[in-house]
CSV table of C-alpha atoms and ligand atoms in Angstrom, one decimal:
chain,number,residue,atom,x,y,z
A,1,UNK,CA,80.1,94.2,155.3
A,2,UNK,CA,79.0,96.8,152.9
A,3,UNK,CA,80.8,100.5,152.7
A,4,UNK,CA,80.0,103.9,150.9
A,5,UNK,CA,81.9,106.2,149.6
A,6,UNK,CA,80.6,109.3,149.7
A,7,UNK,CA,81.2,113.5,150.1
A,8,UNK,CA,79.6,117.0,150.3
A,9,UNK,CA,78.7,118.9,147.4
A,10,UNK,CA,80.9,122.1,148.0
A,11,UNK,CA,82.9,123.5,150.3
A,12,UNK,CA,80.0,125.6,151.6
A,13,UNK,CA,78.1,123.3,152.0
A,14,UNK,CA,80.9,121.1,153.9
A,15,UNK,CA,81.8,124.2,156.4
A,16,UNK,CA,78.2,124.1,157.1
A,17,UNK,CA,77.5,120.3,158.0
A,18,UNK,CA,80.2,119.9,159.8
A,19,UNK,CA,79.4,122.8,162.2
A,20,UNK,CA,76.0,121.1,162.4
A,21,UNK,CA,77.8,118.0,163.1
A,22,UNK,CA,79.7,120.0,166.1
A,23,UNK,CA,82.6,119.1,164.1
A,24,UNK,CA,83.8,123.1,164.5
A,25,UNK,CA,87.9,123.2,164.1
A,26,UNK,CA,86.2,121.5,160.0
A,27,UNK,CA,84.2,124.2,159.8
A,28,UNK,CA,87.1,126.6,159.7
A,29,UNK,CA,89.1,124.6,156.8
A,30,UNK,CA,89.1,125.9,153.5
A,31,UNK,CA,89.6,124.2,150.5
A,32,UNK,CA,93.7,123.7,150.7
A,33,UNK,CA,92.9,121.5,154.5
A,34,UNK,CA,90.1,119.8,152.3
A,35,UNK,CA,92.7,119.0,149.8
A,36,UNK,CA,95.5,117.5,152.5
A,37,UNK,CA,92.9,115.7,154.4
A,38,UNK,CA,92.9,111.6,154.5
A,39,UNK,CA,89.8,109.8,153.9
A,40,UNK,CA,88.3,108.8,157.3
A,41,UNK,CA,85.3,106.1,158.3
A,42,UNK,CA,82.7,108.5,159.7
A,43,UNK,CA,79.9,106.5,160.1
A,44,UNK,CA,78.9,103.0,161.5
A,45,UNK,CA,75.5,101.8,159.9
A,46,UNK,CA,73.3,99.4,160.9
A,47,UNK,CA,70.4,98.2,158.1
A,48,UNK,CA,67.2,96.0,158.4
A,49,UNK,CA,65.7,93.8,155.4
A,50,UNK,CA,62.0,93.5,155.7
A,51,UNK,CA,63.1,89.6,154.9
A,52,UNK,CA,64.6,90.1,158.8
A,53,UNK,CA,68.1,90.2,157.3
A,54,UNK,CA,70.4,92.5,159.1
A,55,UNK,CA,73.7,93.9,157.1
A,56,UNK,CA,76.3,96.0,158.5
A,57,UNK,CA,78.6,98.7,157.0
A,58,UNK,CA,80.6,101.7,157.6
A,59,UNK,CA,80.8,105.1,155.7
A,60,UNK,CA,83.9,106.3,154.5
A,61,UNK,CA,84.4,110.1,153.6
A,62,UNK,CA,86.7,111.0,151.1
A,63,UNK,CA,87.1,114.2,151.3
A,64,UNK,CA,86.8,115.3,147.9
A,65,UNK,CA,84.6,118.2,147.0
A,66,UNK,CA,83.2,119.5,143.6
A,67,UNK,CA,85.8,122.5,143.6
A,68,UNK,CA,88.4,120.2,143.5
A,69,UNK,CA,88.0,119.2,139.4
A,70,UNK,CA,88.9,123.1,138.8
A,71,UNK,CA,92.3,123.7,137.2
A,72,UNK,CA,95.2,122.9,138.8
A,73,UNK,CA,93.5,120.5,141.6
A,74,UNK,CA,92.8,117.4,139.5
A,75,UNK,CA,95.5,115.3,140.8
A,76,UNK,CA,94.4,115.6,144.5
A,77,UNK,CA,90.6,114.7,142.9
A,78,UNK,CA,92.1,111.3,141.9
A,79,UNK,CA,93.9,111.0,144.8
A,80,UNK,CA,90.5,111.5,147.0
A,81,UNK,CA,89.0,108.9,145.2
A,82,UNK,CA,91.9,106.4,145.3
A,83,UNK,CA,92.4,106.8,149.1
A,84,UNK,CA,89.2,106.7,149.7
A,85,UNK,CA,89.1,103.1,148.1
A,86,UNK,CA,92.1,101.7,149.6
A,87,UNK,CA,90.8,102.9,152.7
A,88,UNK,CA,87.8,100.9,151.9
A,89,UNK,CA,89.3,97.8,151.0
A,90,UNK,CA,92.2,98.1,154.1
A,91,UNK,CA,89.0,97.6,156.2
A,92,UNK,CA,87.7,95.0,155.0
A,93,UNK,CA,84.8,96.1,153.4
A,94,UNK,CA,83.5,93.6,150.9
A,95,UNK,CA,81.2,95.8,148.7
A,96,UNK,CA,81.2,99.5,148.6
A,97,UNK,CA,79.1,102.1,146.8
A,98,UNK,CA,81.4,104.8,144.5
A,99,UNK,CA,78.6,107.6,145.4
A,100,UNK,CA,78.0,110.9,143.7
A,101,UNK,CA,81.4,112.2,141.5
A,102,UNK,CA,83.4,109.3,143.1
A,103,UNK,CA,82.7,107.0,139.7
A,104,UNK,CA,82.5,109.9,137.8
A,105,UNK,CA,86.0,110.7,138.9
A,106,UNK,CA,86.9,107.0,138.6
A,107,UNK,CA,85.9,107.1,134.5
A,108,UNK,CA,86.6,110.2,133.6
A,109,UNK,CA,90.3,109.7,134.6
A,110,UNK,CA,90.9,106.6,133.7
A,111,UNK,CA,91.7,105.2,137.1
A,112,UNK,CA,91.4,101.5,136.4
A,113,UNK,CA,94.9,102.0,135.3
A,114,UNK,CA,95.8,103.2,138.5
A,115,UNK,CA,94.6,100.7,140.8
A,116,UNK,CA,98.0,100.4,142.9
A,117,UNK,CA,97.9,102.9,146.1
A,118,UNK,CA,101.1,102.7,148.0
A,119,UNK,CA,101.3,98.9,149.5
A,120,UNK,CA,97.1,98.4,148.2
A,121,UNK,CA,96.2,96.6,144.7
A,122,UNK,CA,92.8,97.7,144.5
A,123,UNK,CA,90.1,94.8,143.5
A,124,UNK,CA,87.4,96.2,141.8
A,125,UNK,CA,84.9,93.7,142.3
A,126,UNK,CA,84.8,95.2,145.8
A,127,UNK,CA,83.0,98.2,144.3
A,128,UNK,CA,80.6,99.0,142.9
A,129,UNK,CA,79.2,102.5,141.3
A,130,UNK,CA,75.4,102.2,142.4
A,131,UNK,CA,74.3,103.6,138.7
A,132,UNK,CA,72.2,100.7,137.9
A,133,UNK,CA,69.9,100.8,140.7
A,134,UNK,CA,69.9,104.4,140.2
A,135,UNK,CA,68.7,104.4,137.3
A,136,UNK,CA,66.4,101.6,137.7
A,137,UNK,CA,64.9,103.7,140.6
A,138,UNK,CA,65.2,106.9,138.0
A,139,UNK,CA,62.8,105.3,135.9
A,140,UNK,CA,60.6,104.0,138.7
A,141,UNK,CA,60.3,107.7,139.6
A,142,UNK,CA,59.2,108.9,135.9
A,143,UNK,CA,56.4,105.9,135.7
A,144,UNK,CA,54.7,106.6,139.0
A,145,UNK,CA,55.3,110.7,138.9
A,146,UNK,CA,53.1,110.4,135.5
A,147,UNK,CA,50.4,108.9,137.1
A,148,UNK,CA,50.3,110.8,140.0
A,149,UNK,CA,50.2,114.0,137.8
A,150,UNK,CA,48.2,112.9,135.1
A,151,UNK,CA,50.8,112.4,132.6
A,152,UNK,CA,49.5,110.0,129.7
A,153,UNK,CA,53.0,108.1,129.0
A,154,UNK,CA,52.2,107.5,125.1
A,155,UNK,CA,51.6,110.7,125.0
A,156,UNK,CA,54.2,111.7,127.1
A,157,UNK,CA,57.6,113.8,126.3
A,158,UNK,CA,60.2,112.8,128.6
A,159,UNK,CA,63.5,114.6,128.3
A,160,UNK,CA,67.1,113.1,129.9
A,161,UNK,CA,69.7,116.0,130.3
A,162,UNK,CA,72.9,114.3,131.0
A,163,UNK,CA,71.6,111.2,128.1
A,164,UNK,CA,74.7,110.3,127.0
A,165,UNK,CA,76.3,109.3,130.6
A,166,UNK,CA,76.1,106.2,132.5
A,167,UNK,CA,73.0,106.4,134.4
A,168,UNK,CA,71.3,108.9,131.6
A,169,UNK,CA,71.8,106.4,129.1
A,170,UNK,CA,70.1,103.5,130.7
A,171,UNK,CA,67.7,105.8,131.7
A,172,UNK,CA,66.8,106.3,127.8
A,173,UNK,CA,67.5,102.4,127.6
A,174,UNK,CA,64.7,101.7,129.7
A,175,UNK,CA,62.2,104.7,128.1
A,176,UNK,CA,62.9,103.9,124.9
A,177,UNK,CA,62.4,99.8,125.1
A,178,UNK,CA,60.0,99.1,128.2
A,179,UNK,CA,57.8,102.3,128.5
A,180,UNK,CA,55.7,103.2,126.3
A,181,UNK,CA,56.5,107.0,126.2
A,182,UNK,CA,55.6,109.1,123.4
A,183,UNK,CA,58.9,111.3,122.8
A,184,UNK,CA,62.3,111.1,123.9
A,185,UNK,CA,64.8,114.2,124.3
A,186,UNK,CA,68.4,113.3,124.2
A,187,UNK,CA,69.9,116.3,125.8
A,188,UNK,CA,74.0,116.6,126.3
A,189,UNK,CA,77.0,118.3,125.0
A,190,UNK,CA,79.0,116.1,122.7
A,191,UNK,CA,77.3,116.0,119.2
A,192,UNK,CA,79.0,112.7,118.6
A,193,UNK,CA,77.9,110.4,121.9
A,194,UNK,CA,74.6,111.5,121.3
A,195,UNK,CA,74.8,110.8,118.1
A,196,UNK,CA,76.0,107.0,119.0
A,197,UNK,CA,73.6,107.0,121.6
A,198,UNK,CA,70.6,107.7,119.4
A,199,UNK,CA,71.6,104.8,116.6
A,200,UNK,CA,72.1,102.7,119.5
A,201,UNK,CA,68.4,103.4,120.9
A,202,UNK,CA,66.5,103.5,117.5
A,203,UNK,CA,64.8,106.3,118.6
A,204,UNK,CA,65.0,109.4,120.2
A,205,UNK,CA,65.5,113.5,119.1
A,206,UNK,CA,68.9,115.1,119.6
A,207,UNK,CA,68.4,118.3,121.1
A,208,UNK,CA,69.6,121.4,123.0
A,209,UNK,CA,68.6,122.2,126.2
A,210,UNK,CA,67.0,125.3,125.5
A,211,UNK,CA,64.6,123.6,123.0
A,212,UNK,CA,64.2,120.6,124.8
A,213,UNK,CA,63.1,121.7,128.2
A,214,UNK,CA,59.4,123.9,127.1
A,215,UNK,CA,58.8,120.6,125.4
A,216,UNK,CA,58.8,118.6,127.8
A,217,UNK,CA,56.4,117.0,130.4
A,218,UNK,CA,58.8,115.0,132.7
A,219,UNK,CA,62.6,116.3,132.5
A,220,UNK,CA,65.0,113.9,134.4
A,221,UNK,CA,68.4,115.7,134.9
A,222,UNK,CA,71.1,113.5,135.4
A,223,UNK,CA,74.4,115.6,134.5
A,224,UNK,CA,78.2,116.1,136.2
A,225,UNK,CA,77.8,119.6,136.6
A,226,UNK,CA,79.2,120.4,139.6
A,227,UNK,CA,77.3,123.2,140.5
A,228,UNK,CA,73.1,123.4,140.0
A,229,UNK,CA,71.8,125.7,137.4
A,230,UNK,CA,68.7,127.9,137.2
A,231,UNK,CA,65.7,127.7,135.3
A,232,UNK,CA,63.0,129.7,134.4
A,233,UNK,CA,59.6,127.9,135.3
A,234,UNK,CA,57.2,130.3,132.6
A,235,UNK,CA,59.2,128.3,129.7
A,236,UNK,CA,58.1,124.8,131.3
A,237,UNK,CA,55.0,123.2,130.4
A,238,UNK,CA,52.0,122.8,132.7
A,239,UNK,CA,52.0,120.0,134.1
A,240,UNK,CA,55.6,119.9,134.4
A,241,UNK,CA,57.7,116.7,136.5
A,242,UNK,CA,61.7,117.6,136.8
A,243,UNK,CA,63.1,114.3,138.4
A,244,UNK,CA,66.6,115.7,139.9
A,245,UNK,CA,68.6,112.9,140.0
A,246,UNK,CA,72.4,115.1,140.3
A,247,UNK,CA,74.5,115.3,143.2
A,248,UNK,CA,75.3,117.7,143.4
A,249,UNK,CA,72.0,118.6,142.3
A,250,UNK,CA,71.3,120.1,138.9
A,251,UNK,CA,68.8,122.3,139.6
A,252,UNK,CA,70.4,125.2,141.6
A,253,UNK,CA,67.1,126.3,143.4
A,254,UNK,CA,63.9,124.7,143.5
A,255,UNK,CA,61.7,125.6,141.6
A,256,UNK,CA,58.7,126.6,142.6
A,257,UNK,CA,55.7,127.4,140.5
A,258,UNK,CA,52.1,125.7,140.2
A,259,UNK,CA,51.8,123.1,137.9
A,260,UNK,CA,56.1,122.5,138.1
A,261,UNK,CA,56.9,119.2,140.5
A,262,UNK,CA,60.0,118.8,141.7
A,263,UNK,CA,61.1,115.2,142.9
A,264,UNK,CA,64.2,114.0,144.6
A,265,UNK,CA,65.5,111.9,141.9
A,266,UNK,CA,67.6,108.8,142.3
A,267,UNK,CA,66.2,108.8,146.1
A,268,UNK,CA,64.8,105.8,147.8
A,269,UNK,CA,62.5,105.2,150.7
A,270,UNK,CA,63.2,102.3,153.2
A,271,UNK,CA,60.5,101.1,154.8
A,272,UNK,CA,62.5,100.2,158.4
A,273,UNK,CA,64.8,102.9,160.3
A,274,UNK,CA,68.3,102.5,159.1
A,275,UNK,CA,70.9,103.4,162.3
A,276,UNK,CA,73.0,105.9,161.4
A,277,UNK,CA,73.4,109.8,161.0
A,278,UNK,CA,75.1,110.6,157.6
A,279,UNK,CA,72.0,111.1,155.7
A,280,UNK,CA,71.5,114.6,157.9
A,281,UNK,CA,74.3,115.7,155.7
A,282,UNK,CA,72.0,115.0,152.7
A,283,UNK,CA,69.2,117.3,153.7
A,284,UNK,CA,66.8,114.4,153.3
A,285,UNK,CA,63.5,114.9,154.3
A,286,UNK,CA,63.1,111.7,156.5
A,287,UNK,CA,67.1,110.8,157.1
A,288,UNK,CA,66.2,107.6,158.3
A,289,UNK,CA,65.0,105.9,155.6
A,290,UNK,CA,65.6,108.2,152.8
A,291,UNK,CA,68.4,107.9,150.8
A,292,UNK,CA,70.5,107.9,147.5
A,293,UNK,CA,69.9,104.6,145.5
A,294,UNK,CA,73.7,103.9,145.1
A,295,UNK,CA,74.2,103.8,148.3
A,296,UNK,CA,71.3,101.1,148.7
A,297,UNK,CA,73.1,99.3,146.1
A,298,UNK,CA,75.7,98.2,148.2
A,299,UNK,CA,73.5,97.6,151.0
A,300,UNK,CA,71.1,95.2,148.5
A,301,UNK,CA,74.9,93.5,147.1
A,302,UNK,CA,75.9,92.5,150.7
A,303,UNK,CA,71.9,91.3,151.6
A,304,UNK,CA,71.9,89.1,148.8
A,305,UNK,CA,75.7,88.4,149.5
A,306,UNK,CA,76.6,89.5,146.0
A,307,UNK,CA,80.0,90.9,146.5
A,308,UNK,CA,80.8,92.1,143.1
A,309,UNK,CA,81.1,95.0,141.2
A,310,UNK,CA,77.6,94.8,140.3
A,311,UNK,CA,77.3,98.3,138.1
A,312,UNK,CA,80.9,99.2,136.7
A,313,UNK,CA,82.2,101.1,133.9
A,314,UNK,CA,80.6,103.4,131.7
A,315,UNK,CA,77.5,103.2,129.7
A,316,UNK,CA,77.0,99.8,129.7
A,317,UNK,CA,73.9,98.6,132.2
A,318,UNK,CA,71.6,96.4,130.7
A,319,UNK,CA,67.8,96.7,131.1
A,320,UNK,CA,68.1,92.8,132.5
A,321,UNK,CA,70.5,94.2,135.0
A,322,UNK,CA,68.0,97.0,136.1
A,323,UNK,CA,65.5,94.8,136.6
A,324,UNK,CA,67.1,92.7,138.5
A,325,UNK,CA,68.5,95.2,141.0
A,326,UNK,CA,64.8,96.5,141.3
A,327,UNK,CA,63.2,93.0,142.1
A,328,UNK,CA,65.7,92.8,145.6
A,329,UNK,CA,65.0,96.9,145.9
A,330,UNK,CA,61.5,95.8,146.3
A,331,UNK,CA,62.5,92.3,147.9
A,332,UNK,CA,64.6,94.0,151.1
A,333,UNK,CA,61.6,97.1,151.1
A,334,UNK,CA,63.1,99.7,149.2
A,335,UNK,CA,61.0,101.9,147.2
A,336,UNK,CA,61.4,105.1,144.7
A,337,UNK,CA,60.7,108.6,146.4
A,338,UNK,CA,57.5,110.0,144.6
A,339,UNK,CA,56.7,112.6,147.4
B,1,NDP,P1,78.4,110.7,133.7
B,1,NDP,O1,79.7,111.5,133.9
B,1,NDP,O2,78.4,109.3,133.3
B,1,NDP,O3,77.4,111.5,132.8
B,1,NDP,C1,77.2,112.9,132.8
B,1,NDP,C2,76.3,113.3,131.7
B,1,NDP,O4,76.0,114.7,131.9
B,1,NDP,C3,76.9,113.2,130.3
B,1,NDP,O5,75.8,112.9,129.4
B,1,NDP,C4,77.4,114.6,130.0
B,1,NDP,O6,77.6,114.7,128.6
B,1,NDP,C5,76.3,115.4,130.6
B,1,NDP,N1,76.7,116.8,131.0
B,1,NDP,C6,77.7,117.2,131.7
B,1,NDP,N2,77.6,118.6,131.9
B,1,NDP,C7,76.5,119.0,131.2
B,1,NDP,C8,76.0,120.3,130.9
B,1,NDP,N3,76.5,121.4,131.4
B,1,NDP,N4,74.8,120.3,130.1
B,1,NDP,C9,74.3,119.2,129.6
B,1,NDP,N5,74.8,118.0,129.8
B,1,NDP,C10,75.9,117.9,130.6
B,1,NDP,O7,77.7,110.8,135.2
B,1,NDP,P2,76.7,109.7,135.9
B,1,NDP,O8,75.7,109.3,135.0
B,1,NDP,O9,77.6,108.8,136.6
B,1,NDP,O10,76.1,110.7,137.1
B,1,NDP,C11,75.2,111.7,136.7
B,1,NDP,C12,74.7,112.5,138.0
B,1,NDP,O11,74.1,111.6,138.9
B,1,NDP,C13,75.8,113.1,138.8
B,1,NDP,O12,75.4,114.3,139.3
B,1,NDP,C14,76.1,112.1,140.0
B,1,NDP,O13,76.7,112.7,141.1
B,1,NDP,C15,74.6,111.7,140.2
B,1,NDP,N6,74.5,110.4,140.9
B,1,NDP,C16,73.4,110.2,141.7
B,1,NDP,C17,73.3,109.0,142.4
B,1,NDP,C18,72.1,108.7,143.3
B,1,NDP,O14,72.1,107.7,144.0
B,1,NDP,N7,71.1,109.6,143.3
B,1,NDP,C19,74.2,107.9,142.2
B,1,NDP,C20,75.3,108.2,141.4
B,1,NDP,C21,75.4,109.4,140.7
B,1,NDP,P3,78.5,115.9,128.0
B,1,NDP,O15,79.7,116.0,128.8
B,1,NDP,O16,78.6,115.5,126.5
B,1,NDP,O17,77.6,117.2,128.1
C-alpha cells in the first residue's frame, strides 16, 4: 500500500476547502485549532496501471500549513510532520510520498535525528520525498514546452529559481548534462551553495533574480517560499515559458499576458481515472488524473513494489535515478502536464 503525505497551502486556503468539502465546524478553525490538530487519513485511493496493475493507498493529512514556519510556531511544524509519519507507518503503509513542505520540513530541521515519536521508531525507507520524479517530470515539462512554443533549446535561456535545492538542483543536473540548452541561470539566495552548485555543474551563470528573469525564455520556479510572489509580465521576454513547479506555488497570480505561458509544473497526467477526491483540494484542472508528481512517486514505488526511500535527502538525485523514475512514469501511463 502506498500513502501521501500532504496539506493546504495556507490557512485561507484550508478554511476554504474544507467548506467545499462540507467539512464546516474546519472551516471555522484558525490557525491555533490547525496547530492542536492530529494528523488524520482522509482519503482512500484507488489507482490503475495501464500494465492492468491496481495499487492501493490512503492519504494522510497533516495538518501543517505554511504559516506555521513563522516565529514562534516551528516546533509544532516538526511535530506535523513527525505525526504525520508515524501515523503513516502505524497503518501500515509501506511507501509514502513526503509532499509539498513535508521534506522540506524534514531537511531543513534536521529531523532524521528525530525519528522516535512516542512508542514509533520511524523507518525511513518507508518514505520517500517524491523530488526525483519531480524533477524528472520538471524537465520533461521544459523539453516539450520549448517545442510547443517554438523555443530553439541551443539557443535557449533556461532559468531555475530555487537552483540550489533538491529538486532545482537536479533540475540544472539534467539541463546542464542531457539537454542541449544554450544558457543556464542559477537563481537563489546563498552566494555560497550556488557557488558549490555551479563548480559542481561546470556551467551555469550565478545570478539575481531581477537580472535573470528578462533574460530568460523558460523560467522554472522551484523555491520554499511559502507564499507566491508577483511579477511584472512587460520585463519577460516574448515568448516567455514560466514552469511553476512550488507548492505552494511561486507565482502569486497568474500571469497573464500574450506571448507569457504559464504551466503547472511538477504536475502529471494519468491516462486512467484514479478513485479518489483529494486532488479537488488542489485546484487541478482534471482532478482525476492530474496530479503532483511526488505523489505519483509513491504510487510508481508500490507498482513496481519498490518499497524504499527512493528520493531522500537533500541535493543528491542522480540523472540515472531520474531516468529511471521516468521510464515506469511512462511504463504505468503517466505523463508531464504541457497544457
Ligand atoms: P528546497 O528547500 O530543497 O529548495 C528551495 C530552493 O529555493 C533553494 O534553492 C532556496 O535557496 C531557494 N529559495 C527559497 N526562498 C527563495 C527566495 N525567496 N528567492 C529565491 N530562491 C529562494 O525545496 P525543494 O526543492 O524540496 O522544493 C521546492 C518547491 O517544490 C517547494 O515549493 C515544494 O513544495 C515544491 N514541491 C513540488 C512537488 C510536486 O510534486 N510538484 C513535490 C515536492 C515539492 P536559498 O534559501 O539560498 O534562497
Amino acid at each position: 500500500m502506498f500513502g501521501l503525505i500532504g496539506h493546504l497551502t495556507s490557512l485561507a486556503h484550508a478554511q476554504r476547502v474544507t467548506r467545499e468539502l462540507g467539512y464546516e465546524e474546519y472551516a471555522e478553525w484558525d490557525l491555533e485549532v490547525w496547530c492542536s490538530a492530529p494528523p488524520q487519513i482522509v482519503d482512500e485511493i484507488t489507482v490503475r496501471s495501464i500494465t492492468g496493475q491496481v495499487a492501493r493507498g490512503l492519504y494522510v493529512e497533516s495538518f501543517f500549513l505554511p504559516e506555521m514556519l513563522a516565529g514562534s510556531r516551528i516546533k509544532t511544524a516538526i511535530r506535523k510532520i513527525l505525526n504525520a509519519m508515524a501515523h503513516a507507518q502505524k497503518h501500515g503503509i509501506d511507501i509514502t510520498a513526503l509532499g509539498g513542505f513535508s521534506s522540506i520540513v524534514f531537511e531543513n530541521f534536521n529531523l532524521s535525528q528525530m525519528l522516535r515519536v512516542r512508542n514509533i521508531e520511524l523507518d525511513i525507507h518507508r518514505f520517500t520525498t517524491g523530488n526525483t520524479h519531480t524533477a524528472y517530470i520538471i524537465c520533461r515539462q521544459v523539453e516539450a514546452a520549448m517545442v510547443k512554443y517554438g523555443i530553439e533549446l541551443t539557443k535557449a535561456t533556461v532559468a531555475v529559481c530555487g537552483a540550489t535545492g533538491d529538486i532545482g538542483s537536479a533540475v540544472c543536473r539534467w539541463l546542464a548534462q542531457r539537454s542541449e540548452i544554450g544558457e543556464l541561470l542559477l537563481v537563489a539566495r546563498d552566494p555560497q551553495r550556488l557557488a558549490d552548485l555551479q563548480g559542481s555543474l561546470g556551467r551555469g551563470q550565478v545570478m539575481a533574480m531581477p537580472e535573470a528573469l528578462p533574460k530568460a525564455d523558460v523560467v522554472v520556479w522551484v523555491t520554499s517560499m511559502t507564499q507566491g510572489m508577483s511579477l511584472n509580465p512587460a520585463e519577460l521576454r516574448r515568448p516567455c515559458v514560466l514552469i511553476d513547479g512550488g507548492y505552494p506555488k511561486n507565482l502569486a497570480t497568474q500571469v497573464q499576458a500574450p506571448g507569457v505561458y504559464v504551466l503547472n509544473g511538477g504536475v502529471v497526467e494519468h491516462s486512467l481515472d484514479i478513485d479518489w477526491r483529494i486532488m479537488k483540494t488542489a485546484d487541478m484542472l482534471n482532478p482525476a488524473r492530474h496530479l503532483f508528481a511526488c505523489f505519483a512517486e509513491s504510487m510508481l514505488l508500490e507498482l513496481e513494489g519498490w518499497h524504499t526511500n527512493f528520493s531522500w535527502g537533500r541535493n543528491n538525485i542522480a540523472i540515472e535515478s531520474m531516468e529511471k523514475i521516468g521510464e515506469v512514469s511512462q511504463k504505468h501511463g503517466f505523463r508531464p502536464l504541457i497544457a
